[in-house]
CSV table of C-alpha atoms in Angstrom, one decimal:
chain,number,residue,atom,x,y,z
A,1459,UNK,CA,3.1,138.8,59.1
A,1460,UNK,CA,3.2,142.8,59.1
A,1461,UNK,CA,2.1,142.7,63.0
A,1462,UNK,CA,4.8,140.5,63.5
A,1463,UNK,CA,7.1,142.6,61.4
A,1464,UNK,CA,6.2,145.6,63.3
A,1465,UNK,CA,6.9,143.8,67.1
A,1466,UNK,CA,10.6,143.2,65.5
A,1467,UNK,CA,11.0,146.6,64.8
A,1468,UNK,CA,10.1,147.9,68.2
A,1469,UNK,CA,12.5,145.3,69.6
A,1470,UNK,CA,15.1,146.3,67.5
A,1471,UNK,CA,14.7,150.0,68.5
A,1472,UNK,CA,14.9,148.9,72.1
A,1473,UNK,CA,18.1,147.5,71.4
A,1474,UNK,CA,19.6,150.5,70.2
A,1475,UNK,CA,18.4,152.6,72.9
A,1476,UNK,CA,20.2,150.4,75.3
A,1477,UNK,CA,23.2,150.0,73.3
A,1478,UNK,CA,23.1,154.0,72.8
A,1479,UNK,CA,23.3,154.3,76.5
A,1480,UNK,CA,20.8,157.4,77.2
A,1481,UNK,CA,18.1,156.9,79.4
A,1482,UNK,CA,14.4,158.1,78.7
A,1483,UNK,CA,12.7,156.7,81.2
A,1484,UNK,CA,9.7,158.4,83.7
A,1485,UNK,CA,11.3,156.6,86.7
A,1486,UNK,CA,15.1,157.3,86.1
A,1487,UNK,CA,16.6,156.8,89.9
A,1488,UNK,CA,19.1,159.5,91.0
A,1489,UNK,CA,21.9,157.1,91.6
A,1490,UNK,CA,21.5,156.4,87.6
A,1491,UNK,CA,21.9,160.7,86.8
A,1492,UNK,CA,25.5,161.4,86.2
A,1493,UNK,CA,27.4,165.0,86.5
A,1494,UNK,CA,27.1,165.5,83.2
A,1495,UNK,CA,23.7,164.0,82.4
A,1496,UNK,CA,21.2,166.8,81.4
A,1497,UNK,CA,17.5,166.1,82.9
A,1498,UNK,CA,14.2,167.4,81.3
A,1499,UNK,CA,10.9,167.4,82.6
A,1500,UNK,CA,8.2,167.6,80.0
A,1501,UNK,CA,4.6,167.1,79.4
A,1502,UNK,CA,5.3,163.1,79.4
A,1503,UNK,CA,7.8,162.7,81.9
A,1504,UNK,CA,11.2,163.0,82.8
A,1505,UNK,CA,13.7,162.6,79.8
A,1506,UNK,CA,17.6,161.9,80.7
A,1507,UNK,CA,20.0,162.1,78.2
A,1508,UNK,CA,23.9,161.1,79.6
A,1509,UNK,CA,25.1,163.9,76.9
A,1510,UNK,CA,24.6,167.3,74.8
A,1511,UNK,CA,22.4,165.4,71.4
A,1512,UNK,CA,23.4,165.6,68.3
A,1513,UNK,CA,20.8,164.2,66.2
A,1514,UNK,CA,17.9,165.5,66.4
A,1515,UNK,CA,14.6,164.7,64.9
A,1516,UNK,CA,12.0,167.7,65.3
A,1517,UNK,CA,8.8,166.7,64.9
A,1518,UNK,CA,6.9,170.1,65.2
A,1519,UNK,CA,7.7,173.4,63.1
A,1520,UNK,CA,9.2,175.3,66.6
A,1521,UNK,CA,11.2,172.9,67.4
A,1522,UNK,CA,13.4,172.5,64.1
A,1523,UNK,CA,13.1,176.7,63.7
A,1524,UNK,CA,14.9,176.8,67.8
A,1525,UNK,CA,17.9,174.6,66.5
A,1526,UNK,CA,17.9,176.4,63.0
A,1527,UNK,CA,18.3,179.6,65.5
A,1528,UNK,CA,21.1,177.5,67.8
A,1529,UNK,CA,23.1,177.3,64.7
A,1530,UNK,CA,22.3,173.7,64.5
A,1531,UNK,CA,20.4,171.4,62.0
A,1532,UNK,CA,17.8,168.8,62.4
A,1533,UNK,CA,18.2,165.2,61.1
A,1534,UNK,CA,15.0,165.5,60.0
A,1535,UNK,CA,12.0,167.3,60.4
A,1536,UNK,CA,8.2,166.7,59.0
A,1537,UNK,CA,6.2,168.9,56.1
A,1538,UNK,CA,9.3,170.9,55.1
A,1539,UNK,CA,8.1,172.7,52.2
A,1540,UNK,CA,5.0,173.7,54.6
A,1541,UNK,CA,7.7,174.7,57.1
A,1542,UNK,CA,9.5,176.9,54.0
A,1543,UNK,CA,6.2,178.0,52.1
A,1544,UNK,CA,4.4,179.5,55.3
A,1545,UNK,CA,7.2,180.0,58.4
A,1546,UNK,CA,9.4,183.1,57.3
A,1547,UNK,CA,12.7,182.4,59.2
A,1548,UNK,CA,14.6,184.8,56.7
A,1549,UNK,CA,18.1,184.5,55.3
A,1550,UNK,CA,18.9,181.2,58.1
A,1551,UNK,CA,17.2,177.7,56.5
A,1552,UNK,CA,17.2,174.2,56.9
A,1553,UNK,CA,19.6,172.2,54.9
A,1554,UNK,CA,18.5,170.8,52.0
A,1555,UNK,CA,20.1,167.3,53.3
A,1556,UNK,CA,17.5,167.5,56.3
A,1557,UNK,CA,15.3,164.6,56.1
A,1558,UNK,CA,11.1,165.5,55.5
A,1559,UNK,CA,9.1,162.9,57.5
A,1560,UNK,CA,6.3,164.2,55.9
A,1561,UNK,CA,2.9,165.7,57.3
A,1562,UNK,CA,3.4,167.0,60.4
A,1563,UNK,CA,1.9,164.6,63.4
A,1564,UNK,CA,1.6,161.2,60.5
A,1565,UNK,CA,5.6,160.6,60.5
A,1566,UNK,CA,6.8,157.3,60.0
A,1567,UNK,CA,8.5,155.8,62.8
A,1568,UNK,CA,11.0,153.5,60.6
A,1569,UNK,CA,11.3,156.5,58.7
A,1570,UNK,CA,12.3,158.2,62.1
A,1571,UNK,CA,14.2,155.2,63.0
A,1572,UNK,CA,16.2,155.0,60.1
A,1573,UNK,CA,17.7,158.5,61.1
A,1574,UNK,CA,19.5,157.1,64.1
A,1575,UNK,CA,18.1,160.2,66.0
A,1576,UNK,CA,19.6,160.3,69.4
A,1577,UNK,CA,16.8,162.7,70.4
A,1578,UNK,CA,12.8,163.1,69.6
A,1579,UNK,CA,11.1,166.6,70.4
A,1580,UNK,CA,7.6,166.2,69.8
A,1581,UNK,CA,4.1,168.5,71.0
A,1582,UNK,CA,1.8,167.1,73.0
A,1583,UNK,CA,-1.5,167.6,70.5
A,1584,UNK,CA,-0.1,164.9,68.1
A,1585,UNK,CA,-1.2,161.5,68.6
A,1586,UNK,CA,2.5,159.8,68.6
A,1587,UNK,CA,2.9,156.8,71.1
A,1588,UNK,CA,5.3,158.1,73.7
A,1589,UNK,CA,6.4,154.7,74.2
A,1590,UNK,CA,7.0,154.0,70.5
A,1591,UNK,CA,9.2,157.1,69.6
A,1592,UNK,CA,11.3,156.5,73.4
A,1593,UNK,CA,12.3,152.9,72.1
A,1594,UNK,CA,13.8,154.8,68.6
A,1595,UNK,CA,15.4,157.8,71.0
A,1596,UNK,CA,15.0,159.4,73.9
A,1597,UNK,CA,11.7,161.6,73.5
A,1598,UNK,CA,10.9,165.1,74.8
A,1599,UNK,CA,6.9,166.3,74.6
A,1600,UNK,CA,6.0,169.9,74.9
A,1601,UNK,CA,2.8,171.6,75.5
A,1602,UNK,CA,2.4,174.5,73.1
A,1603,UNK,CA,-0.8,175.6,74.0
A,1604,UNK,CA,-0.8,175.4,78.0
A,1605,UNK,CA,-4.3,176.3,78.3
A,1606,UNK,CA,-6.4,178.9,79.9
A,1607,UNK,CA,-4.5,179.4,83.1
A,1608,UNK,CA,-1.1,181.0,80.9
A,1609,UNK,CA,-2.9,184.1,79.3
A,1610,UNK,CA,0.9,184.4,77.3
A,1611,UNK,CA,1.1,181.1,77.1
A,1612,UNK,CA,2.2,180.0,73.6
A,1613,UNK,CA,4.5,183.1,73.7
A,1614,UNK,CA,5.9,182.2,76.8
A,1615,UNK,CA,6.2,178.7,75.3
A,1616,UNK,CA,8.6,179.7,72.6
A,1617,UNK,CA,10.8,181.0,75.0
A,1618,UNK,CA,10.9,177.9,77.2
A,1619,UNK,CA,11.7,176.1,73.9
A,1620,UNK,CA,14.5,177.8,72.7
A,1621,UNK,CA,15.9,177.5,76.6
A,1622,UNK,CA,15.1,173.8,76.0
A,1623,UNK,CA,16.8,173.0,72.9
A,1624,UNK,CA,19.6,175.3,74.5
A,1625,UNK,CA,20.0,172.6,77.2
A,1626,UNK,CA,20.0,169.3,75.1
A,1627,UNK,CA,22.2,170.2,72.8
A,1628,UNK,CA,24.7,172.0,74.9
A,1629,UNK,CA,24.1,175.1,74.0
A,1630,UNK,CA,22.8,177.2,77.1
A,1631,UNK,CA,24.8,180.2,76.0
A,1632,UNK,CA,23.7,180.6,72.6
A,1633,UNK,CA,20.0,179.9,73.6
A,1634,UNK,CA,20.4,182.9,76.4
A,1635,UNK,CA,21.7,185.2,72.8
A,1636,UNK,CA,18.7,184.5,70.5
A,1637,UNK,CA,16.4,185.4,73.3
A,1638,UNK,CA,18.0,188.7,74.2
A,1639,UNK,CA,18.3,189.0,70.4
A,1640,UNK,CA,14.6,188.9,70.2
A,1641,UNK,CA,13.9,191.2,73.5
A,1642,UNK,CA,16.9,194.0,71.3
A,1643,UNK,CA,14.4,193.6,68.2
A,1644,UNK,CA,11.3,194.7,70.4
A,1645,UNK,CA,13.3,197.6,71.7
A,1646,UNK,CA,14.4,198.9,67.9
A,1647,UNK,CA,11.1,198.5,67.0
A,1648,UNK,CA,9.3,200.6,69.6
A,1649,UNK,CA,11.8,203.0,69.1
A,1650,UNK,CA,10.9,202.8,65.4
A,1651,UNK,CA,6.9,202.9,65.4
A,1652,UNK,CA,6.8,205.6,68.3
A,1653,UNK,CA,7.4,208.4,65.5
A,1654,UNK,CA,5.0,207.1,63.0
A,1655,UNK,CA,0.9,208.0,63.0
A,1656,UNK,CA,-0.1,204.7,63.5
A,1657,UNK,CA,-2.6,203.3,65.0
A,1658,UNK,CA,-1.3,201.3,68.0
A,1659,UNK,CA,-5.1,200.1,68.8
A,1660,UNK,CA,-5.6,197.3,66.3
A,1661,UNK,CA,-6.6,193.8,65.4
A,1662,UNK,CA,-5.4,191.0,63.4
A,1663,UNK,CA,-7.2,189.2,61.2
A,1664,UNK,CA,-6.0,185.9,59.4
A,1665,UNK,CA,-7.3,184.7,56.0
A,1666,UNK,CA,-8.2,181.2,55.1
A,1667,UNK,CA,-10.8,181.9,52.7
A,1668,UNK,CA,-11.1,180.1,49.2
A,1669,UNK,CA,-13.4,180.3,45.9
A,1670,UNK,CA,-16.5,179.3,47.6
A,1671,UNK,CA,-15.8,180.0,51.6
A,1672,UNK,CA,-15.3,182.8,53.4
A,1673,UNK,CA,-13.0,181.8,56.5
A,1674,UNK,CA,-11.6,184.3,58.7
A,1675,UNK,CA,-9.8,184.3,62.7
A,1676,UNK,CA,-9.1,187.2,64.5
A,1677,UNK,CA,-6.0,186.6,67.0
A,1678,UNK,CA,-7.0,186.8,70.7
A,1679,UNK,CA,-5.1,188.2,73.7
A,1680,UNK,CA,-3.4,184.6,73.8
A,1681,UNK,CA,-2.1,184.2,70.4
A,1682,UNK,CA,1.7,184.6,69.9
A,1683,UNK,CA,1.0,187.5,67.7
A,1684,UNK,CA,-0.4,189.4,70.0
A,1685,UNK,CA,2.1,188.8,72.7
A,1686,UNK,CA,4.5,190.1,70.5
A,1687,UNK,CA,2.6,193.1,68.7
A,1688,UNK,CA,1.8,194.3,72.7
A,1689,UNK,CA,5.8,194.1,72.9
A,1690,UNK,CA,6.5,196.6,70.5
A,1691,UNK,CA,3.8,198.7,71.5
A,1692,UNK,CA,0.5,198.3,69.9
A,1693,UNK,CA,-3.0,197.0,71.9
A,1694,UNK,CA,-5.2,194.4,70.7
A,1695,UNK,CA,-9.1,195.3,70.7
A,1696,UNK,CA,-10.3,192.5,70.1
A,1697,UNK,CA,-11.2,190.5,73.1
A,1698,UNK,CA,-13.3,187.2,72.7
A,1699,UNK,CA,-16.6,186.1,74.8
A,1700,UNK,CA,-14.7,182.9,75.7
A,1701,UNK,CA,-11.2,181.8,76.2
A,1702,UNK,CA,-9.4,180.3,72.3
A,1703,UNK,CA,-7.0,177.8,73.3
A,1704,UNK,CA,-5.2,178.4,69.8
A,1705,UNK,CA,-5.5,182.4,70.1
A,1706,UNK,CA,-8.1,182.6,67.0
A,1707,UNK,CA,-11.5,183.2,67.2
A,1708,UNK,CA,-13.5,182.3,63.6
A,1709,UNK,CA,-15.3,185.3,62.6
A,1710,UNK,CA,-17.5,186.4,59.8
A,1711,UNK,CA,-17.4,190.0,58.3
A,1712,UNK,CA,-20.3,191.3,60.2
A,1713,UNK,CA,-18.6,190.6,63.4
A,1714,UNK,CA,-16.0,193.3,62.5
A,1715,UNK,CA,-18.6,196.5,62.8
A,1716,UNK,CA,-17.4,197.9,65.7
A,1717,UNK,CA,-14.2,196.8,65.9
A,1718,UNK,CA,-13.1,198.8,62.3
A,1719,UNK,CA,-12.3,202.4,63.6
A,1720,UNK,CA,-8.3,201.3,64.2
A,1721,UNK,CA,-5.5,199.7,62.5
A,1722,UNK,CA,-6.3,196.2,60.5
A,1723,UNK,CA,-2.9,194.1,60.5
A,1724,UNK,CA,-4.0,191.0,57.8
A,1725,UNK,CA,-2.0,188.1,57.6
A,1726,UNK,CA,-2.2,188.1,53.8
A,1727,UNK,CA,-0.3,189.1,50.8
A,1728,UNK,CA,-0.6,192.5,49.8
A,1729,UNK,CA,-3.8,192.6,47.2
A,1730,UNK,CA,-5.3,189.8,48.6
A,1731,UNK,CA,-8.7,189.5,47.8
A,1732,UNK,CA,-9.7,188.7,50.9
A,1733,UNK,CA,-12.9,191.1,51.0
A,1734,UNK,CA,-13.8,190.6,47.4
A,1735,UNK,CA,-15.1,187.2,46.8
A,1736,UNK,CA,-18.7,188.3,45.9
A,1737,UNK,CA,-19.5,186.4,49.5
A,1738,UNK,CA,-19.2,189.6,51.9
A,1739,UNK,CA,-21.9,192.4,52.0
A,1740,UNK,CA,-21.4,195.3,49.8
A,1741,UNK,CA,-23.1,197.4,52.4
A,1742,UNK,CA,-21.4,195.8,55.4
A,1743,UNK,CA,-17.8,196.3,53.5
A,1744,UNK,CA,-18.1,199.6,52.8
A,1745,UNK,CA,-19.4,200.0,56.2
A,1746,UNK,CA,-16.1,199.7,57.1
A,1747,UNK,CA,-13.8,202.3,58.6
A,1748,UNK,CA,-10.5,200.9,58.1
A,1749,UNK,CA,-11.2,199.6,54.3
A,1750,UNK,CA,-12.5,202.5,53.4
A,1751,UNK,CA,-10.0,204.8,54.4
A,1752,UNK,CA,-7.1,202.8,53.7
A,1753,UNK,CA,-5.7,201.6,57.5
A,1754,UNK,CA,-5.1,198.2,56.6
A,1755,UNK,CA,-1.6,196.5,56.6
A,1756,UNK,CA,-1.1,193.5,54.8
A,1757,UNK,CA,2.2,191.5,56.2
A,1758,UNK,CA,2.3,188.6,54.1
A,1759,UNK,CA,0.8,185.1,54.1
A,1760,UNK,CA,4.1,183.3,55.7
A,1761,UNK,CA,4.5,186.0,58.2
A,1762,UNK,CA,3.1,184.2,61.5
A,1763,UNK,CA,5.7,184.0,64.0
A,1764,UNK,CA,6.2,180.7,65.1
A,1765,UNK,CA,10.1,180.4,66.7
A,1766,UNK,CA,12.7,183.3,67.4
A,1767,UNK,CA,13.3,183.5,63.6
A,1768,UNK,CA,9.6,183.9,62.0
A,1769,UNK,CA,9.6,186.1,65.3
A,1770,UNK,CA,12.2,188.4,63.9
A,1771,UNK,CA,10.9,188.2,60.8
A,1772,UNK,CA,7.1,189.2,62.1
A,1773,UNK,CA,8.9,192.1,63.8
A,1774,UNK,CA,10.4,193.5,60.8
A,1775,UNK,CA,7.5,193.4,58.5
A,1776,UNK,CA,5.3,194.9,60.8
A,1777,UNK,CA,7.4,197.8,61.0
A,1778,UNK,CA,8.3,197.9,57.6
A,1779,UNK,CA,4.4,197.7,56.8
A,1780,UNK,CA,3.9,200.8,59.0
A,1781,UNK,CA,6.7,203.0,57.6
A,1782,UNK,CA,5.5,202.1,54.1
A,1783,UNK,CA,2.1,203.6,55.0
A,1784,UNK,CA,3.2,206.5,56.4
C-alpha cells in the first residue's frame, strides 16, 4: 500500500509540472525555448524555466543565503536553526514563515511538494533523485566543491551562485550589486588592516573538539576562507601534502610546531577552550609561538563564510578581531 501510495504521488507531481508549464528537461529542443525562457546548465543537465521563479525551495545553506542577499525569500529551506545558529548573515534573515524541511540533504519530498515550489536548487553531494524533485519543480544541481582542477573553486562557486539565483529569479542586476558589494568590502578592508602590526602570514584553524576528542582542520589553499582572507591581504602558510576537496585538512596539535611563528585566526568563540581539554601536551602547547605570546584571534564559532552575507560578515570580524588586538 505505501509503494503504491508513493507511485501516486510522483504522478501527481508530474501533473503539476505539466500543468505549471515550465520545462526541466535534459533534452529541451530549441524550437520549445521561448524569448523569454531563462536556460541553466548545471551539474545535472539543462533546466528551462518559461519565466523569472518565484517560489523557491533551497535545499543547501548557499542557496537560501544568495536569495536572502537578492532581497528575496525562500519557500522553504532545510535545518534552519543550523542555518541561524552557525551561518552569520547579519542584520538580513530568513522569515520566520519560511518553511524548515529539516536536515539538510534528508528533506521530505511531500514536504517539498506541498510548497508548490516552482523551482528546486539543490548541490550535487546530496543523494536527492534528480528525477524525483524535477517531477515536483523544475530542479537546478550545483557543484560546490569542483574538485582539484579549480584551486578557488568553492570561492569561485559562490560567485557563480549568486549570478545564478540572479538569473532565475530575474534579478541579474541586483546579483551584479551584491558581488561588487562584496569586491567594495575587500577593498575597505585592506585599506583597514594595512595600518595595523598584524601578521598577514597566518593559518586558520577550525574547532570541532568535544569532552573526550580532540578534533581540529586547518583550512587549505582551496577553502573559501582562504580565498577570501588572500583578498584582503593576508597569506595562508599552511599548505597540505595532498589536495582537500572540502579545504580542511584534520590535524592534531603536534602538527602545528612549525607552523606557530604567525598569526592563528580560530574559528571559535573567544575563550574557547579549545587547547585546554587535558588531551593536548603541556610541553607541545607551550611550545607554541602564537599561544604563548598572545597572536591568536578568535572570530567566532558562526563566522564561516558561506554566501555573500556570512561573507561580509567574515570580512568584518576579521578586521574587527585585528583592530581589537592591536
Amino acid at each position: 500500500m505505501k509503494k503504491i501510495m508513493y507511485i501516486l504521488f510522483i504522478l501527481l507531481m508530474s501533473m503539476s509540472v505539466v500543468a505549471c508549464s515550465t520545462d526541466n528537461s535534459k533534452d529541451v529542443a530549441p524550437e520549445e525555448v521561448s524569448k523569454e525562457s531563462i536556460t541553466i546548465e548545471h551539474s545535472a543537465g539543462t533546466t528551462v524555466l518559461d519565466k523569472p521563479a518565484e517560489r523557491v525551495v533551497a535545499l543547501e545553506w548557499i542557496y537560501g543565503e544568495d536569495m536572502l542577499a537578492l532581497g528575496v525569500q525562500p519557500v522553504g529551506m532545510t535545518d534552519i536553526e543550523g542555518y541561524t545558529t552557525w551561518m552569520n548573515s547579519g542584520d538580513i534573515k530568513l522569515d520566520e514563515n519560511v518553511a524548515d524541511l529539516g536536515v539538510r540533504g534528508s528533506a521530505n519530498l511531500e514536504d517539498i511538494a506541498a510548497l508548490k515550489p516552482d523551482l528546486i536548487v539543490t548541490a550535487d553531494y546530496y543523494e536527492y533523485d534528480y528525477e524525483l524533485l524535477s517531477a515536483i519543480a523544475p530542479t537546478i544541481v550545483l557543484t560546490p566543491y569542483p574538485g582539484e582542477g579549480h584551486p578557488t573553486g568553492e570561492y569561485d562557486h559562490m560567485i557563480s551562485s549568486i549570478e545564478l539565483m540572479g538569473k532565475v529569479l530575474g534579478l541579474d542586476d541586483k546579483a551584479a550589486e551584491v558581488i561588487d558589494n562584496l569586491e567594495k568590502a575587500y577593498a575597505e578592508a585592506n585599506e583597514i588592516l594595512k595600518d595595523t602590526d598584524v601578521d598577514f602570514d597566518y593559518i586558520e584553524l577550525i574547532d570541532f573538539s568535544t569532552a573526550d576528542t580532540v578534533s581540529m582542520y586547518l583550512y587549505t589553499d582551496s577553502s573559501i576562507h582562504t580565498t577570501i582572507l588572500e583578498k584582503i591581504g593576508f597569506n595562508n602558510i599552511y599548505k597540505p601534502e595532498k589536495f582537500e576537496l572540502y579545504g580542511q585538512t584534520n590535524i592534531n596539535v603536534e602538527n602545528l610546531v612549525g607552523l606557530d611563528k604567525n598569526t592563528l585566526f580560530v574559528v571559535a568563540d573567544e575563550g574557547a577552550d579549545i587547547f585546554s581539554k587535558n588531551l593536548i601536551s603541556e610541553n607541545v602547547l607551550n611550545g607554541l609561538d602564537f599561544y604563548t605570546n598572545d597572536k591568536m584571534y578568535y572570530l567566532g564559532a558562526n563566522a564561516s563564510p558561506f554566501g555573500p552575507l556570512s561573507t561580509l560578515t567574515f570580512v568584518d570580524t576579521v578586521v574587527e578581531s585585528v583592530l581589537s588586538n592591536e
